[in-house]
């Protein structure tokens, strides 16, 4: 399993610029997908406004490291601030909704995603409105300047590995078990003494944090942010990454991220039909393989057991 | 001042009636299947476009007034059948699986319908000919257009019709029985598929008519107009108490009022800090406030938040 990231780096370093950028994008979506998977796959709740947390992260970096307010804080500090703000937004949004059964989460997050976009579009004094914020600083980590696609490959592989280990351990932890119980039968879980609201809130906030981190990295990669990057379609794409790849399975999410980035690239000529195909794919996958392409059982723990058994 | 309030009240009623018509579809489906039917907002959009197409076949909506009525009826039936087929294809096979699966399937159907509308009707906003009568009358200084009166009349007729269907017919008894408990209903010999299909005929049909009314009122139709309206209508359904038909009507009217008055008064009250561009945010704030303080809605029975078992007073 440890060979996979090394393989990605080795392959990636020799790729020309364009495929390398796509590989970076796959990794970014894999990170976001693994984050969203905590809510959708582990807790069984639908979050349709994940892009809001992503946007919060991206705008945090854009505002704190650009000529906009002439602030140039270091990358790691902003990473922490962005993640913190996203988590805070997740908690504030989760409190009214997650006390309930959670069906409403879908519609509330959908609304929240829209609100964040409307705010970014209209708070001109802060966000420059639809024009967005340009000339964002280069990221730098302990003196290492992250600027070329290869640099981002290293950064994203590192982050993806960290996220993967994190969500794997989360799934196997007591919290992960509690989430599975809530997903399967909330009343029974409550009967077993699980604080259902509490664990759902933790899951939601954790997922938001990863979204925020993804947003900060996105902003440092593009060095330009505008509300256009944070539409409902972006949220839907990340949901698709999770659902198509495998609900509750990080391997599935990686596969989903690969498919969701590569297939539209290959179908560029049919750009008009892209969203239509997305919709058809979503319905067909749900009908044919409700658990996604790779089932929940064949996750990291299963893989680790297989390796040990040999 | 009084005239201004009266004027806004009439505008609020018009918008509210449209929200209410859409909210009915959400509330009936949620009451029976516990499903947020994301595809419903696209029935609204598809309705507006199909009606335009139907009117075109009949020789244009500007001619005989019967054309508008006939096109409206045809649209109701067409979108109703679309709703029934969507249920049969995308939701029925998933009944009894997880709660997540049908919601995702509904989301996929929404995307499909919206894109079919876009490919057929174009990306750009269409100038929409009015299906409603022209002209205005003056009521105590406020200007009331015939359009507004027609919207209110159509909404009233449809709501009374629905009320009669659900409470006065044997089909209505079956719908209420399945909403109460599909299992118990099947024990006394009711096949739940028939009432569910009926709900998926009537709900989208009402949504489609709302689409025609909305597009005629504002004179424009876009393929993406269902997204925000759908969210507001769902908010209206929750506000009234989801699962409750009178609740959906009340919620729609109230939300229309909140939105109209907030948009009119907020810029003045906050000295322009909160402008009209935040109109869509008011509905969302209402949604969060209801979930915080009265999650069962206005007409939903007050029950523990955890079980969320609603009184379904169809």
XYZ file of C-alpha atoms in Angstrom:
624
model
C 0.000 0.000 0.000
C 2.899 2.282 0.773
C 4.091 1.773 -2.787
C 1.123 3.540 -4.316
C 2.075 7.157 -3.473
C 5.685 6.447 -4.453
C 4.486 5.074 -7.776
C 2.340 8.163 -8.330
C 5.314 10.451 -7.659
C 7.666 8.435 -9.862
C 5.199 8.419 -12.745
C 4.243 12.028 -12.148
C 7.769 13.441 -12.203
C 8.304 12.218 -15.756
C 4.966 13.444 -17.101
C 4.730 16.527 -19.332
C 3.050 19.609 -17.906
C -0.514 19.010 -19.088
C -1.018 15.430 -17.845
C 0.810 16.404 -14.666
C -1.705 19.146 -13.999
C -4.503 16.623 -14.481
C -2.805 14.258 -12.049
C -2.622 17.106 -9.527
C -6.320 17.692 -10.034
C -7.094 13.990 -9.504
C -5.185 14.108 -6.220
C -7.011 17.253 -5.110
C -10.390 15.663 -5.866
C -9.314 12.492 -4.090
C -8.530 14.541 -0.967
C -11.873 16.379 -1.165
C -13.685 13.124 -1.857
C -12.135 11.417 1.155
C -13.246 14.397 3.240
C -16.812 14.378 1.957
C -16.886 10.611 2.329
C -16.842 11.023 6.108
C -20.303 12.597 5.940
C -21.769 10.750 2.957
C -20.092 7.357 3.230
C -19.506 6.888 6.955
C -22.424 8.811 8.467
C -24.869 8.265 5.606
C -25.876 11.927 5.329
C -26.050 13.890 2.107
C -23.997 17.100 1.959
C -24.756 19.075 -1.214
C -22.823 22.200 -0.269
C -19.340 20.818 0.289
C -18.013 23.442 -2.065
C -18.832 26.077 0.568
C -16.067 24.789 2.848
C -13.734 24.490 -0.112
C -14.551 28.120 -0.964
C -13.954 29.242 2.618
C -10.485 27.674 2.506
C -9.686 29.139 -0.903
C -10.828 32.663 -0.004
C -8.991 32.523 3.307
C -5.760 31.971 1.444
C -6.663 34.518 -1.229
C -7.411 37.249 1.322
C -4.494 36.585 3.662
C -1.786 36.104 1.042
C -2.365 38.572 -1.778
C -2.171 42.287 -2.546
C -5.930 42.517 -1.840
C -5.365 43.665 1.769
C -1.585 43.609 1.391
C -1.371 40.716 3.794
C 1.213 38.014 3.183
C 0.912 35.463 5.943
C 2.838 32.189 5.706
C 1.197 29.217 3.983
C 1.108 26.897 6.991
C -0.513 29.506 9.210
C -3.222 30.147 6.608
C -3.698 26.419 6.189
C -4.512 26.252 9.890
C -6.769 29.339 9.768
C -8.611 28.108 6.671
C -9.158 24.671 8.162
C -10.329 26.245 11.415
C -12.783 28.601 9.704
C -14.205 25.763 7.613
C -14.635 23.633 10.736
C -16.337 26.522 12.516
C -18.732 26.991 9.601
C -19.414 23.254 9.664
C -20.254 23.297 13.362
C -22.478 26.388 13.095
C -24.332 24.902 10.141
C -24.510 21.454 11.691
C -25.984 22.482 15.042
C -29.490 23.369 13.826
C -29.679 20.567 11.292
C -28.006 17.541 12.813
C -30.241 17.411 15.861
C -32.813 16.141 13.385
C -32.697 12.950 11.431
C -30.440 14.456 8.831
C -32.580 14.392 5.685
C -32.722 18.146 5.875
C -28.945 18.355 5.810
C -29.088 17.925 2.026
C -31.332 20.926 1.488
C -29.642 23.126 4.101
C -26.163 22.474 2.742
C -27.486 23.099 -0.763
C -28.715 26.485 0.431
C -25.509 27.200 2.327
C -23.411 26.567 -0.775
C -25.540 29.077 -2.677
C -25.302 31.638 0.142
C -21.524 31.484 0.253
C -21.412 32.019 -3.501
C -23.871 34.948 -3.323
C -21.777 36.514 -0.548
C -18.553 36.159 -2.522
C -20.275 37.713 -5.504
C -21.626 40.681 -3.590
C -19.139 41.558 -0.848
C -17.130 43.555 -3.331
C -15.028 45.426 -0.782
C -13.666 42.109 0.450
C -13.752 39.635 -2.400
C -13.729 41.851 -5.506
C -17.065 40.307 -6.456
C -17.269 38.301 -9.672
C -13.829 39.504 -10.790
C -12.212 37.449 -8.082
C -8.828 37.875 -6.469
C -5.690 37.550 -8.579
C -1.940 37.658 -7.903
C -2.162 35.369 -4.915
C 1.202 34.584 -3.289
C 3.166 31.452 -4.011
C 2.911 28.867 -1.305
C 6.049 28.076 0.640
C 6.698 25.394 3.230
C 9.732 25.881 5.511
C 11.524 27.723 2.762
C 10.488 25.260 0.025
C 8.710 27.251 -2.658
C 5.748 25.344 -4.040
C 5.125 26.717 -7.495
C 5.540 24.237 -10.353
C 3.102 21.358 -11.011
C 5.804 18.933 -9.808
C 6.047 20.772 -6.473
C 2.305 20.509 -6.113
C 2.491 16.826 -6.974
C 4.733 16.302 -3.926
C 2.514 18.472 -1.741
C -0.716 16.817 -2.880
C 0.643 13.271 -2.608
C 1.767 14.085 0.919
C -1.616 15.544 1.824
C -3.473 12.674 0.168
C -1.468 10.125 2.163
C -2.141 12.021 5.395
C -5.861 12.298 4.597
C -5.999 8.630 3.669
C -4.352 7.527 6.918
C -6.602 9.883 8.854
C -9.895 8.697 7.361
C -8.808 5.056 7.605
C -8.025 5.367 11.299
C -11.236 7.376 11.771
C -13.267 4.611 10.192
C -11.687 2.015 12.486
C -11.979 4.145 15.617
C -14.790 4.145 18.157
C -16.119 7.247 16.399
C -16.163 5.403 13.074
C -18.109 2.543 14.630
C -20.541 5.002 16.169
C -21.026 6.652 12.768
C -21.719 3.294 11.166
C -24.317 2.616 13.855
C -25.981 5.988 13.257
C -25.992 5.336 9.528
C -27.604 1.924 9.806
C -30.175 2.662 12.503
C -30.204 5.920 14.370
C -32.732 4.835 17.000
C -30.813 1.656 17.798
C -27.567 3.644 17.989
C -29.187 6.009 20.419
C -30.409 3.036 22.405
C -26.801 1.855 22.718
C -25.903 5.137 24.360
C -24.340 6.857 21.341
C -24.713 10.627 21.332
C -26.047 10.657 17.781
C -26.082 14.440 17.403
C -22.554 14.666 18.752
C -20.975 12.115 16.444
C -22.776 13.504 13.400
C -21.540 16.975 14.297
C -17.945 15.756 14.676
C -18.172 13.960 11.324
C -19.581 17.046 9.628
C -16.955 19.368 11.112
C -14.087 16.991 10.277
C -15.268 16.737 6.725
C -15.559 20.527 6.512
C -11.978 20.865 7.802
C -10.619 18.679 5.011
C -12.675 20.731 2.531
C -11.068 23.901 3.912
C -7.568 22.448 3.548
C -8.382 21.466 -0.037
C -9.543 25.021 -0.703
C -6.310 26.573 0.605
C -4.254 24.276 -1.620
C -6.528 25.014 -4.592
C -6.052 28.768 -4.160
C -2.271 28.415 -3.934
C -2.305 26.201 -7.036
C -4.453 28.485 -9.210
C -3.192 31.702 -7.601
C -6.555 33.139 -8.570
C -9.996 32.626 -7.051
C -13.423 33.766 -8.200
C -16.975 32.722 -7.275
C -17.210 30.843 -10.576
C -15.069 28.023 -9.196
C -17.524 27.331 -6.404
C -20.846 26.578 -8.032
C -23.258 23.812 -7.185
C -21.643 21.752 -9.963
C -18.450 21.578 -8.016
C -20.330 20.176 -5.003
C -22.121 17.714 -7.219
C -18.837 16.579 -8.788
C -17.378 15.808 -5.370
C -20.546 13.915 -4.397
C -20.146 11.939 -7.628
C -16.513 11.160 -6.810
C -17.726 9.523 -3.600
C -20.837 7.824 -4.933
C -19.384 6.471 -8.166
C -16.130 5.357 -6.600
C -17.367 3.731 -3.461
C -19.387 4.981 -0.522
C -17.356 4.655 2.648
C -14.269 3.364 0.891
C -11.185 5.603 0.394
C -9.882 3.358 -2.420
C -13.180 3.811 -4.199
C -12.953 7.568 -3.735
C -9.522 7.586 -5.397
C -10.891 5.613 -8.332
C -13.878 7.959 -8.461
C -11.600 11.009 -8.471
C -9.620 9.519 -11.353
C -12.753 8.824 -13.378
C -14.423 12.160 -12.626
C -11.384 14.132 -13.757
C -10.231 11.972 -16.667
C -13.536 11.118 -18.360
C -14.584 14.784 -18.873
C -11.071 15.501 -20.207
C -11.486 12.728 -22.757
C -14.996 13.909 -23.651
C -14.003 17.522 -24.173
C -15.563 17.508 -27.626
C -18.939 16.770 -26.078
C -18.735 19.474 -23.422
C -22.416 20.379 -23.892
C -23.469 16.902 -22.848
C -21.106 16.682 -19.895
C -23.637 17.479 -17.199
C -26.276 15.315 -18.841
C -23.858 12.394 -18.814
C -23.034 13.150 -15.157
C -26.718 12.907 -14.284
C -27.264 9.704 -16.229
C -24.150 8.193 -14.667
C -25.336 9.097 -11.175
C -28.730 7.429 -11.676
C -27.277 4.343 -13.363
C -24.585 3.830 -10.732
C -27.121 4.183 -7.927
C -29.469 1.706 -9.589
C -26.830 -0.825 -10.590
C -24.266 -0.495 -7.815
C -25.831 1.428 -4.925
C -22.575 1.127 -2.963
C -20.368 2.422 -5.788
C -17.788 0.641 -7.944
C -15.717 -0.646 -5.024
C -17.774 -1.875 -2.097
C -17.330 -0.744 1.453
C -15.909 -4.091 2.645
C -12.904 -3.868 0.358
C -11.433 -0.878 2.131
C -7.975 -0.278 3.597
C -8.476 -2.657 6.528
C -9.414 -5.520 4.225
C -6.356 -4.750 2.105
C -4.084 -4.646 5.147
C -5.436 -8.002 6.334
C -4.804 -9.528 2.908
C -1.216 -8.288 2.988
C -0.657 -9.675 6.488
C -2.132 -13.041 5.576
C 0.352 -13.614 2.774
C -47.888 53.943 3.105
C -51.004 51.822 3.425
C -51.181 51.624 -0.353
C -47.582 50.477 -0.485
C -48.230 47.745 2.064
C -51.340 46.664 0.178
C -49.372 46.560 -3.058
C -46.672 44.431 -1.497
C -49.265 42.175 0.074
C -50.712 41.459 -3.354
C -47.265 40.808 -4.797
C -46.487 38.553 -1.834
C -49.700 36.576 -2.336
C -48.877 36.015 -5.999
C -45.363 34.740 -5.350
C -46.580 32.796 -2.321
C -49.266 31.019 -4.321
C -46.626 29.842 -6.793
C -44.354 28.619 -3.972
C -47.330 26.840 -2.435
C -48.145 24.974 -5.650
C -44.576 23.657 -5.847
C -44.364 22.955 -2.117
C -47.373 20.620 -2.415
C -45.351 18.260 -4.597
C -42.443 18.159 -2.136
C -44.658 17.673 0.879
C -46.751 14.835 -0.592
C -43.689 12.873 -1.705
C -41.886 13.407 1.595
C -45.015 12.483 3.528
C -45.255 9.117 1.814
C -41.703 8.121 0.914
C -39.535 10.293 3.208
C -37.705 11.365 0.099
C -36.525 14.853 -0.795
C -37.498 14.772 -4.441
C -34.771 16.917 -5.976
C -36.198 16.267 -9.428
C -39.329 18.208 -8.466
C -37.761 21.622 -9.084
C -37.006 20.538 -12.643
C -40.652 19.574 -13.189
C -41.351 23.250 -12.600
C -38.834 24.282 -15.276
C -39.848 21.547 -17.693
C -43.489 22.600 -17.245
C -42.781 26.134 -18.427
C -40.889 24.902 -21.501
C -43.324 22.125 -22.425
C -46.256 24.558 -22.189
C -44.508 26.942 -24.555
C -43.940 24.088 -26.996
C -47.551 22.900 -26.684
C -48.890 26.410 -27.232
C -46.692 26.687 -30.295
C -48.272 23.539 -31.724
C -51.714 24.994 -31.057
C -50.916 28.134 -33.009
C -49.379 30.419 -30.411
C -50.522 31.582 -27.006
C -51.331 35.094 -28.150
C -54.302 33.959 -30.212
C -57.423 32.434 -28.707
C -57.495 32.313 -24.870
C -58.481 28.650 -25.087
C -54.968 27.883 -26.353
C -53.419 28.854 -23.021
C -55.888 26.706 -21.108
C -55.466 23.719 -23.415
C -51.671 24.004 -23.398
C -51.765 24.246 -19.608
C -53.856 21.081 -19.305
C -51.651 19.209 -21.761
C -48.597 20.280 -19.784
C -50.141 19.125 -16.508
C -50.719 15.662 -18.010
C -47.338 15.479 -19.777
C -45.303 16.471 -16.731
C -47.510 14.288 -14.524
C -46.638 11.307 -16.713
C -42.977 12.335 -16.596
C -43.210 12.302 -12.803
C -44.784 8.849 -12.779
C -42.089 7.462 -15.083
C -39.286 9.014 -13.042
C -40.711 7.350 -9.953
C -41.018 3.985 -11.698
C -37.524 4.091 -13.190
C -35.415 5.833 -10.592
C -37.129 5.589 -7.195
C -39.212 2.410 -7.029
C -36.284 -0.011 -7.485
C -34.572 1.697 -4.548
C -37.509 1.551 -2.156
C -36.454 -0.198 1.023
C -32.705 0.272 0.466
C -30.778 3.013 2.274
C -32.222 6.495 2.763
C -29.363 7.951 0.788
C -29.825 5.983 -2.447
C -33.183 7.433 -3.605
C -32.052 10.956 -2.745
C -28.962 10.573 -4.934
C -31.064 9.053 -7.671
C -33.456 12.019 -7.447
C -30.489 14.366 -7.699
C -29.315 12.553 -10.820
C -32.772 12.797 -12.373
C -32.835 16.522 -11.616
C -29.563 16.975 -13.470
C -30.802 14.887 -16.406
C -34.092 16.780 -16.764
C -32.436 20.166 -16.410
C -29.918 19.347 -19.114
C -32.524 17.933 -21.473
C -34.435 21.207 -21.047
C -31.221 23.126 -21.701
C -30.362 21.154 -24.836
C -33.916 21.486 -26.163
C -34.618 25.066 -25.129
C -31.195 26.667 -25.245
C -28.875 28.151 -22.656
C -30.054 31.702 -22.986
C -33.105 33.047 -21.140
C -36.248 32.859 -23.265
C -38.678 35.723 -23.492
C -41.837 34.054 -22.282
C -45.206 35.007 -23.787
C -47.852 35.403 -21.119
C -50.361 32.579 -20.744
C -52.419 34.906 -18.568
C -54.757 37.793 -19.383
C -53.347 41.293 -19.789
C -54.421 44.504 -18.108
C -54.570 46.005 -14.644
C -57.174 47.238 -12.197
C -56.792 49.724 -9.417
C -57.738 48.558 -5.905
C -57.575 51.324 -3.290
C -54.530 52.840 -4.990
C -52.688 49.554 -5.431
C -52.213 48.243 -8.946
C -53.384 44.682 -9.389
C -52.699 43.060 -12.726
C -55.043 40.499 -14.227
C -51.995 38.246 -14.308
C -51.858 38.274 -10.530
C -55.566 37.644 -10.204
C -55.345 34.787 -12.701
C -52.411 33.230 -10.807
C -54.363 33.380 -7.563
C -57.464 31.933 -9.241
C -55.585 29.058 -10.877
C -53.767 28.251 -7.632
C -57.030 28.317 -5.679
C -58.805 26.009 -8.127
C -55.928 23.513 -8.086
C -55.646 23.546 -4.299
C -59.377 23.017 -3.809
C -59.227 20.219 -6.377
C -56.382 18.558 -4.520
C -58.195 18.955 -1.217
C -61.296 17.246 -2.686
C -59.202 14.483 -4.260
C -57.405 13.674 -1.033
C -60.279 14.041 1.418
C -63.397 13.163 -0.561
C -62.480 10.278 -2.866
C -61.607 6.637 -2.278
C -58.241 7.217 -3.972
C -57.603 9.940 -1.427
C -58.285 7.496 1.391
C -55.676 5.177 -0.096
C -53.155 8.010 -0.338
C -53.716 8.931 3.271
C -53.497 5.295 4.330
C -50.165 4.767 2.558
C -48.845 8.032 3.989
C -49.782 6.886 7.472
C -48.080 3.521 7.053
C -47.384 1.735 3.798
C -47.095 -1.619 5.580
C -50.387 -1.396 7.409
C -52.071 -0.163 4.234
C -50.875 -3.214 2.335
C -52.228 -5.449 5.136
C -55.735 -4.188 4.418
C -55.317 -4.797 0.717
C -54.059 -1.466 -0.609
C -51.318 -1.791 -3.204
C -49.051 1.138 -2.289
C -47.845 1.552 -5.869
C -51.116 3.059 -7.087
C -51.370 5.886 -4.522
C -47.645 6.578 -4.878
C -47.981 6.798 -8.660
C -50.930 9.158 -8.172
C -48.831 11.396 -5.945
C -46.091 11.414 -8.559
C -48.672 12.422 -11.170
C -50.378 15.213 -9.242
C -47.276 16.731 -7.593
C -45.245 17.286 -10.774
C -48.415 18.387 -12.574
C -48.956 21.129 -9.993
C -45.266 22.024 -10.181
C -45.508 22.310 -13.969
C -48.488 24.671 -13.738
C -46.511 26.723 -11.228
C -43.735 26.883 -13.816
C -46.121 28.285 -16.448
C -47.513 30.831 -13.984
C -44.054 31.900 -12.838
C -42.636 32.277 -16.342
C -45.746 34.167 -17.500
C -45.595 36.456 -14.471
C -41.963 37.436 -14.959
C -42.008 37.113 -18.768
C -38.823 35.065 -18.886
C -37.816 31.411 -18.576
C -34.351 29.881 -18.131
C -33.369 26.244 -17.968
C -31.801 26.767 -14.536
C -34.669 28.670 -12.898
C -35.916 25.633 -10.953
C -32.874 25.401 -8.687
C -33.481 28.358 -6.376
C -37.284 28.235 -6.622
C -37.244 24.571 -5.703
C -35.148 25.276 -2.641
C -37.565 27.993 -1.559
C -40.594 25.782 -2.137
C -39.016 23.040 -0.054
C -38.384 25.616 2.668
C -42.072 26.525 2.441
C -43.008 22.869 2.874
C -40.842 22.597 5.997
C -42.175 25.917 7.291
C -45.734 24.634 7.053
C -44.873 21.222 8.432
C -43.663 18.697 5.905
C -46.219 16.039 5.026
C -49.116 18.417 5.575
C -51.055 19.711 2.567
C -52.609 22.747 4.303
C -49.142 23.318 5.785
C -47.556 23.542 2.338
C -50.102 26.167 1.260
C -49.662 28.180 4.436
C -45.868 27.843 4.249
C -45.803 28.998 0.638
C -47.906 32.071 1.321
C -45.900 32.944 4.430
C -42.572 32.532 2.694
C -43.786 34.715 -0.166
C -44.739 37.381 2.358
C -41.484 37.160 4.315
C -39.435 37.391 1.168
C -41.387 40.257 -0.399
C -41.433 42.382 2.734
C -37.846 41.609 3.699
C -36.632 42.541 0.223
C -38.668 45.748 0.304
C -37.775 46.929 3.804
C -34.332 45.521 4.587
C -32.313 47.976 2.457
C -34.034 50.900 4.193
C -33.816 49.394 7.681
C -30.119 48.553 7.410
C -29.189 51.731 5.498
C -28.353 49.771 2.390
C -25.988 47.275 4.023
C -28.347 44.426 3.170
C -29.513 45.099 -0.357
C -32.004 43.360 -2.606
C -29.259 41.117 -4.008
C -29.587 39.101 -0.796
C -33.226 38.203 -1.536
C -32.445 34.512 -1.871
C -30.773 34.499 1.519
C -33.956 35.385 3.430
C -35.626 32.094 2.536
C -32.559 30.220 3.684
C -32.422 32.103 6.995
C -36.074 31.208 7.533
C -35.226 27.560 6.914
C -32.437 27.538 9.505
C -34.602 29.370 12.047
C -37.472 26.889 11.684
C -35.114 23.954 12.074
C -33.720 25.570 15.206
C -36.978 26.467 16.900
C -39.815 24.447 15.436
C -38.529 21.622 13.247
C -41.971 20.107 12.863
C -43.194 23.284 11.149
C -46.299 25.327 11.815
C -48.968 22.714 11.134
C -46.904 19.602 11.762
C -47.652 17.908 15.053
C -45.134 18.780 17.721
C -43.141 15.622 18.334
C -39.708 14.801 19.602
C -37.080 16.063 17.198
C -35.254 12.813 17.183
C -38.027 10.610 15.874
C -39.395 13.230 13.488
C -42.606 11.308 12.982
C -44.923 13.846 11.503
C -48.609 14.008 11.632
C -49.536 13.637 8.017
C -52.853 15.403 7.776
C -53.537 14.833 4.119
